[in-house]
Tab-separated table of C-alpha atoms and ligand atoms in Angstrom:
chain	number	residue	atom	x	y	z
A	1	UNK	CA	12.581	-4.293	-11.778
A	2	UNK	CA	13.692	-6.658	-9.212
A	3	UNK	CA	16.898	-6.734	-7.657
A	4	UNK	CA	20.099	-7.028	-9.102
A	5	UNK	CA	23.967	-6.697	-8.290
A	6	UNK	CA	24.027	-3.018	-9.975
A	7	UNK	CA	21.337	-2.435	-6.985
A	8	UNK	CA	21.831	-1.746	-3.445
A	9	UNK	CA	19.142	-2.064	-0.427
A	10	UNK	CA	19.635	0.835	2.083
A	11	UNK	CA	17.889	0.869	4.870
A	12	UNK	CA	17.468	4.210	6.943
A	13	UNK	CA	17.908	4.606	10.366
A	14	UNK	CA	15.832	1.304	12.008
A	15	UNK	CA	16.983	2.380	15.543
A	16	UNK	CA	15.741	1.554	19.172
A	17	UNK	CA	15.143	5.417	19.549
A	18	UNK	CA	12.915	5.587	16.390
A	19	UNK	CA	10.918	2.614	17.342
A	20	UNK	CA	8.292	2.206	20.026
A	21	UNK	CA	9.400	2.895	23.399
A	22	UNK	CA	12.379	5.042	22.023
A	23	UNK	CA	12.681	8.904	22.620
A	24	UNK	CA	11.579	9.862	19.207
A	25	UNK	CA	9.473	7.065	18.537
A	26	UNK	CA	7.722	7.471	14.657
A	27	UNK	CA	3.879	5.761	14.668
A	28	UNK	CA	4.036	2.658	13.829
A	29	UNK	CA	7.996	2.557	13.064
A	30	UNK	CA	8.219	-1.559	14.056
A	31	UNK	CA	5.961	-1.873	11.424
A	32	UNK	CA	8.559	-1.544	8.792
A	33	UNK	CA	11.056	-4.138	10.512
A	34	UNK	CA	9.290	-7.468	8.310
A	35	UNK	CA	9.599	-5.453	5.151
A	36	UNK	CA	13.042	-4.438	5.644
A	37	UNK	CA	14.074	-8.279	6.265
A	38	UNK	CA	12.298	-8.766	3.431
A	39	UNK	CA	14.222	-7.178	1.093
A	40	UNK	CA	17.400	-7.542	3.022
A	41	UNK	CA	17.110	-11.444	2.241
A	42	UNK	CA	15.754	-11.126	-1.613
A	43	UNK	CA	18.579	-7.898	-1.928
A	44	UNK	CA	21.239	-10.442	-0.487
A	45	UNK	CA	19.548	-13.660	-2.939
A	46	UNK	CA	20.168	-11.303	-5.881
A	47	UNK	CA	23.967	-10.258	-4.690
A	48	UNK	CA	22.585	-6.662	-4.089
A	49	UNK	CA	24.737	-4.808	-1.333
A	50	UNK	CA	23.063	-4.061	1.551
A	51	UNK	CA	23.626	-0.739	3.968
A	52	UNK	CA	21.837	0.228	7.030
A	53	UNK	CA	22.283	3.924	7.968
A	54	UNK	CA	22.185	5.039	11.568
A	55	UNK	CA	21.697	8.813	13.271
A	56	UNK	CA	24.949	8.580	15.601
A	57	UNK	CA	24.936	11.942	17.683
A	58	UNK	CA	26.974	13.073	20.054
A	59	UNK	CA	25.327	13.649	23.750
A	60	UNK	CA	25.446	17.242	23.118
A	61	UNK	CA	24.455	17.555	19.405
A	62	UNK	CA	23.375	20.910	17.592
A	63	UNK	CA	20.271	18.784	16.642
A	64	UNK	CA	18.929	18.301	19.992
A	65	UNK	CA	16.435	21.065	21.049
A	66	UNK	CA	18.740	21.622	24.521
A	67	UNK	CA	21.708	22.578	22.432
A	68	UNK	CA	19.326	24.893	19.716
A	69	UNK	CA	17.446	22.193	16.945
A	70	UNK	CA	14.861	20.598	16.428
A	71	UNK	CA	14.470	17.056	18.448
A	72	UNK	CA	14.645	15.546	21.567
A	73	UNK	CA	17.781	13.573	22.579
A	74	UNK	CA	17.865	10.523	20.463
A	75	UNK	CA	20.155	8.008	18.995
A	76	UNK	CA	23.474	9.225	21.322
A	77	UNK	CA	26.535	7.584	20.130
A	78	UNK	CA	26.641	4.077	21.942
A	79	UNK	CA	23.649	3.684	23.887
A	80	UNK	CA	20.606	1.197	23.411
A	81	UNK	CA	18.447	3.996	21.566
A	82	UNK	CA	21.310	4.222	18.904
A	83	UNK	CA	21.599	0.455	18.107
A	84	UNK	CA	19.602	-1.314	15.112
A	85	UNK	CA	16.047	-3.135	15.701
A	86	UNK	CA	17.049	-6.207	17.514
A	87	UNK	CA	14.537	-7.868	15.182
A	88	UNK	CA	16.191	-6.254	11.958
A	89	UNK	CA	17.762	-9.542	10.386
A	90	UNK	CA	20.110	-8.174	7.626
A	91	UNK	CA	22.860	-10.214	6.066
A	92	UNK	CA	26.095	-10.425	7.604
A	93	UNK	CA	27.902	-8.345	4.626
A	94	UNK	CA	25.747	-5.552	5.536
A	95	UNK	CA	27.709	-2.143	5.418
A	96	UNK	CA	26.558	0.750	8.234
A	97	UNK	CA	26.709	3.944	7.428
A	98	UNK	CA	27.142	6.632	10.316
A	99	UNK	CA	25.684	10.285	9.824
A	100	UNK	CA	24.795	12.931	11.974
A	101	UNK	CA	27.795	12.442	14.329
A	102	UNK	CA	29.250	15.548	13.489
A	103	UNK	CA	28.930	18.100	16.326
A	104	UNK	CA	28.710	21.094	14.216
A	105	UNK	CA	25.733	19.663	11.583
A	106	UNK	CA	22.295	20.580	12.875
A	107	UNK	CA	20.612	18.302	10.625
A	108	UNK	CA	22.018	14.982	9.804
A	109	UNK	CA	19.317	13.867	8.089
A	110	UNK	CA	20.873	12.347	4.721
A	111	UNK	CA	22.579	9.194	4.398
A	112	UNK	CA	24.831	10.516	1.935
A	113	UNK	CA	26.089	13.134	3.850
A	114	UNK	CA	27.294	9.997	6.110
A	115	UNK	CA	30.306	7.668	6.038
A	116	UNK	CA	31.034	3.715	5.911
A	117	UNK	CA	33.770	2.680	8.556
A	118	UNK	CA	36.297	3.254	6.233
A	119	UNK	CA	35.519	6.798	6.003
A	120	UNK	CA	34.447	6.701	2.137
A	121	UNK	CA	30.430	8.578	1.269
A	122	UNK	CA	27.855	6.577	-0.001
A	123	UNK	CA	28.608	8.281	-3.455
A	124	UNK	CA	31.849	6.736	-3.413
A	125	UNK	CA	31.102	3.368	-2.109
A	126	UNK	CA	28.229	2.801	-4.729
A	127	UNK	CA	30.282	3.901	-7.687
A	128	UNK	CA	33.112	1.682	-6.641
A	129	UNK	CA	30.643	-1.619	-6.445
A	130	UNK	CA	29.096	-0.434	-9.901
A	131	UNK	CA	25.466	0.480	-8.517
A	132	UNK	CA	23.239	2.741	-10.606
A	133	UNK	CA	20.067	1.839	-8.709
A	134	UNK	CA	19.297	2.294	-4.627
A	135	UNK	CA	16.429	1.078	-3.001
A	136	UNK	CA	15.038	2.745	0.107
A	137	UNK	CA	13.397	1.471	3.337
A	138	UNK	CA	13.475	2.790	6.564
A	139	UNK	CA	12.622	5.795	9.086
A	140	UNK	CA	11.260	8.634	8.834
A	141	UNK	CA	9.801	9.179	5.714
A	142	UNK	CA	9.356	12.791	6.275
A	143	UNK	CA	12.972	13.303	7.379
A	144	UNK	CA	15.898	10.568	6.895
A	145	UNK	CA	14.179	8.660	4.219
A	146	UNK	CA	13.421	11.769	2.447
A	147	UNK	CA	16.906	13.508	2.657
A	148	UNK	CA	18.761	10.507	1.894
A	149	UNK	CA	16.476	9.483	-1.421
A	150	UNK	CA	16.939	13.566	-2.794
A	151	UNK	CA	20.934	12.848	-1.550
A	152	UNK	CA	21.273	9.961	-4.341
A	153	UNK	CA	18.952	11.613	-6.626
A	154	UNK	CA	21.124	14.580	-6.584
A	155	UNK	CA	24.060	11.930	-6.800
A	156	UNK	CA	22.289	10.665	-10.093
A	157	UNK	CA	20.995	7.252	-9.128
A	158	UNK	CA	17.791	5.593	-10.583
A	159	UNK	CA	16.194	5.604	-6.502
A	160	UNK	CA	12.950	2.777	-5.261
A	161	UNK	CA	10.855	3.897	-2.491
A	162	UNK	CA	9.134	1.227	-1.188
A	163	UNK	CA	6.306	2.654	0.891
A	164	UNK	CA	5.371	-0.023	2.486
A	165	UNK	CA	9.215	-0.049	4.272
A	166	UNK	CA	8.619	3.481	5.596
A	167	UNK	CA	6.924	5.259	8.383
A	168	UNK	CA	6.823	9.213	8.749
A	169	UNK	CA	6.822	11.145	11.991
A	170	UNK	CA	4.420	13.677	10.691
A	171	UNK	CA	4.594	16.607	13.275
A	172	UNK	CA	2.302	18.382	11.305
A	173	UNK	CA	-0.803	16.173	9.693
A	174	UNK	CA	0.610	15.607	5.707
A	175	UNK	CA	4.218	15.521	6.112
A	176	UNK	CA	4.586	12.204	5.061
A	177	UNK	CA	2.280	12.696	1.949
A	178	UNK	CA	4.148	15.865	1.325
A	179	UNK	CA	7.990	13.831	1.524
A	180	UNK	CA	6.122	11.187	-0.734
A	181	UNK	CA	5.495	13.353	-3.785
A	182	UNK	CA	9.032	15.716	-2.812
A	183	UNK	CA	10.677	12.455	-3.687
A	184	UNK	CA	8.757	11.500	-6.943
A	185	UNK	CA	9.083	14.791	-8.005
A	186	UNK	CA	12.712	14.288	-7.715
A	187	UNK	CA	12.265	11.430	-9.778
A	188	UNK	CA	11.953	8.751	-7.082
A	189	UNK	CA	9.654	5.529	-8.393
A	190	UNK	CA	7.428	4.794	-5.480
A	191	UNK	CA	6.527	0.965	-5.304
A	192	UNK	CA	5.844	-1.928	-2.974
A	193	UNK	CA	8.320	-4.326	-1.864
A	194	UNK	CA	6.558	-6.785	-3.604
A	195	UNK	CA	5.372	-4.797	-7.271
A	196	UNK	CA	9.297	-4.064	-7.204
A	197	UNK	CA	10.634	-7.380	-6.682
A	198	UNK	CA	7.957	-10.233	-6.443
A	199	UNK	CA	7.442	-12.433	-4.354
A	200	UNK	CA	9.605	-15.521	-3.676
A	201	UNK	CA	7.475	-18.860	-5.069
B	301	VGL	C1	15.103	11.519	11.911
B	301	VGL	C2	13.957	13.140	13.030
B	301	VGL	C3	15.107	13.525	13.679
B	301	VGL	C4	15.059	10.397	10.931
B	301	VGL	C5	16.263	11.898	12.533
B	301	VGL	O1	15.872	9.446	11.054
B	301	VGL	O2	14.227	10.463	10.029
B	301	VGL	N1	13.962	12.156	12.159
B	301	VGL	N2	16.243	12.902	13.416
């Protein structure tokens, strides 16, 4: 089931802060960089839209462990750890969509809980381009990529993991495995970049 116009790529959350050397770095998170430009190119060959989510918190965010959550401070509104992968290389038409910049929402963790710069969901912004089908890459498997793949299953979209685009943070030894079959139980297909869509000549 390659990719198509009625699909869109969205990629979760590639950040500085998520990457090595960032404050909440996931194992291995560069590692899904090549696979992400990967499909951004054969999403943008096949005139699939393209989005790239990003965590955009406020300094002093309800999610940070200073202020009551969960995480260290990460991915602050307008600093380095907040920007995309400088290797990410996604097409130029590439839509972002913001999330946990609210500074009431402890979580944050679902891309369609987030906005495009026009202030329309992801709900909205799919149904308006015609997309039944999303494809997910991205960080962390175990939270973002996750939330956001149940957030468009609940939104009634056909939804492609492809696990070899993710990386998990795994606090606790099977988290990742555990987000893996959460998401196929909610009806996710799990796949490779390459048994989805094959490989150019
Ligand atoms: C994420 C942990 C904390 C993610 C965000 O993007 O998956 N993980 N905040």
């Amino acid at each position: 089931m390659p990719f198509t116009p009625e699909t869109a790529l969205l990629i979760v959350d590639v950040q500085n802060d998520f990457c090595a050397g960032g404050t909440l770095a996931v194992p291995d998170g560069d590692d899904v960089v090549p696979v992400c430009n990967a499909a951004a190119s054969r999403a943008a060959a096949a005139g699939a839209p393209v989005f790239a989510s990003r965590d955009w918190h406020p300094a002093e965010s309800p999610h940070f462990s200073a202020y009551g959550g969960a995480w260290p401070v990460h991915c602050v509104q307008g600093t380095k750890g907040a920007r995309l992968h400088p290797d990410l290389m996604l097409p130029s038409s590439t839509r972002l969509v913001t999330k946990g910049d609210s500074p009431f929402d402890p979580h944050g963790y679902d891309a369609f809980d987030g906005h495009l710069d026009d202030g329309k969901g992801l709900v909205e912004t799919l149904r308006d381009r015609g997309v039944a089908q999303l494809v997910v890459v991205g960080l962390a498997t175990d939270y973002c990529v996750k939330n956001s793949v149940l957030g468009a299953r609940r939104a009634g979209l056909e939804v492609t993991v492809l696990t070899d685009g993710i990386r998990g943070v795994n606090l606790e030894p099977g988290d990742s495995a555990q987000a893996l079959d959460d998401m196929a139980h909610a009806g996710a297909v799990l796949a490779t970049l390459d048994a989805f869509d094959g490989a150019p000549e």
